[in-house]
Amino acid sequence: MAHTTVDKGEIMDQVKQQIAVANAQELLTQMTTKCFKKCVNKPGTSLDASEQKCVSLCMDRFMDSWNLISRTYGQRLQREQSNM
């Protein structure tokens, strides 16, 4: 049987990429659910101007919060790794 050499770094990169995709999908799901519930009172075939504005602002705030949390968490991980 021929053995194929698998680069551990390559596997880790693939796993990290899959985790990033899953995180992005979860972010979009949470954002859509939260902003839809907050902004759309009577679902119809389209959003009126106030609903569009509300959804847009909600999504902006959600992304700003997500980015802040992600940066803070990343910085914390770096500090903890440098203290080891």
Coordinates of C-alpha atoms in Angstrom, one line a residue:
M1 CA 0.0 0.0 0.0
A2 CA 1.3 3.4 -0.9
H3 CA 1.4 5.9 1.9
T4 CA 0.5 9.5 1.1
T5 CA 2.1 12.1 3.2
V6 CA -0.3 14.7 4.5
D7 CA 1.0 18.0 5.6
K8 CA -0.4 18.8 9.0
G9 CA -0.2 22.5 8.3
E10 CA -2.4 22.0 5.2
I11 CA -5.0 20.1 7.2
M12 CA -5.0 22.7 9.9
D13 CA -5.5 25.4 7.3
Q14 CA -8.4 23.5 5.8
V15 CA -10.0 23.1 9.3
K16 CA -9.5 26.8 10.0
Q17 CA -11.1 27.7 6.7
Q18 CA -14.1 25.4 7.5
I19 CA -14.5 27.0 10.9
A20 CA -14.3 30.5 9.4
V21 CA -17.1 29.6 6.9
A22 CA -19.2 28.1 9.7
N23 CA -18.7 31.2 11.8
A24 CA -19.7 33.5 8.9
Q25 CA -22.8 31.4 8.3
E26 CA -23.8 31.6 12.0
L27 CA -23.1 35.3 12.0
L28 CA -25.4 35.9 9.0
T29 CA -28.1 33.7 10.5
Q30 CA -28.0 35.5 13.9
M31 CA -27.9 38.9 12.2
T32 CA -30.8 38.1 9.9
T33 CA -33.0 36.7 12.6
K34 CA -32.3 39.5 15.1
C35 CA -32.8 42.3 12.6
F36 CA -35.8 40.8 11.0
K37 CA -37.6 40.4 14.3
K38 CA -36.6 43.9 15.4
C39 CA -37.5 45.7 12.1
V40 CA -40.2 43.9 10.3
N41 CA -43.6 44.0 12.1
K42 CA -45.8 42.8 9.2
P43 CA -44.0 40.7 6.7
G44 CA -45.1 41.2 3.1
T45 CA -43.7 41.0 -0.4
S46 CA -41.2 43.9 0.2
L47 CA -39.8 46.1 2.9
D48 CA -41.0 49.7 3.2
A49 CA -38.5 52.5 3.5
S50 CA -38.5 52.6 7.3
E51 CA -38.0 48.8 7.5
Q52 CA -35.1 49.0 5.0
K53 CA -33.5 51.7 7.0
C54 CA -34.0 49.8 10.3
V55 CA -32.6 46.6 8.9
S56 CA -29.6 48.4 7.4
L57 CA -28.8 50.2 10.7
C58 CA -29.4 47.0 12.7
M59 CA -27.0 45.0 10.5
D60 CA -24.4 47.8 10.8
R61 CA -24.6 47.8 14.6
F62 CA -24.5 44.0 14.7
M63 CA -21.4 43.9 12.5
D64 CA -19.7 46.6 14.5
S65 CA -20.4 44.7 17.7
W66 CA -19.2 41.4 16.2
N67 CA -16.0 43.0 15.0
L68 CA -15.3 44.6 18.3
I69 CA -15.8 41.3 20.1
S70 CA -13.7 39.4 17.6
R71 CA -10.8 41.9 17.9
T72 CA -10.9 41.9 21.7
Y73 CA -11.1 38.1 21.8
G74 CA -8.1 37.8 19.4
Q75 CA -6.1 40.2 21.5
R76 CA -6.9 38.3 24.6
L77 CA -5.8 35.0 23.0
Q78 CA -2.5 36.6 21.9
R79 CA -1.8 37.9 25.4
E80 CA -2.5 34.5 26.9
Q81 CA -0.3 32.7 24.4
S82 CA 2.6 35.2 25.0
N83 CA 2.3 34.5 28.8
M84 CA 2.7 30.8 28.4

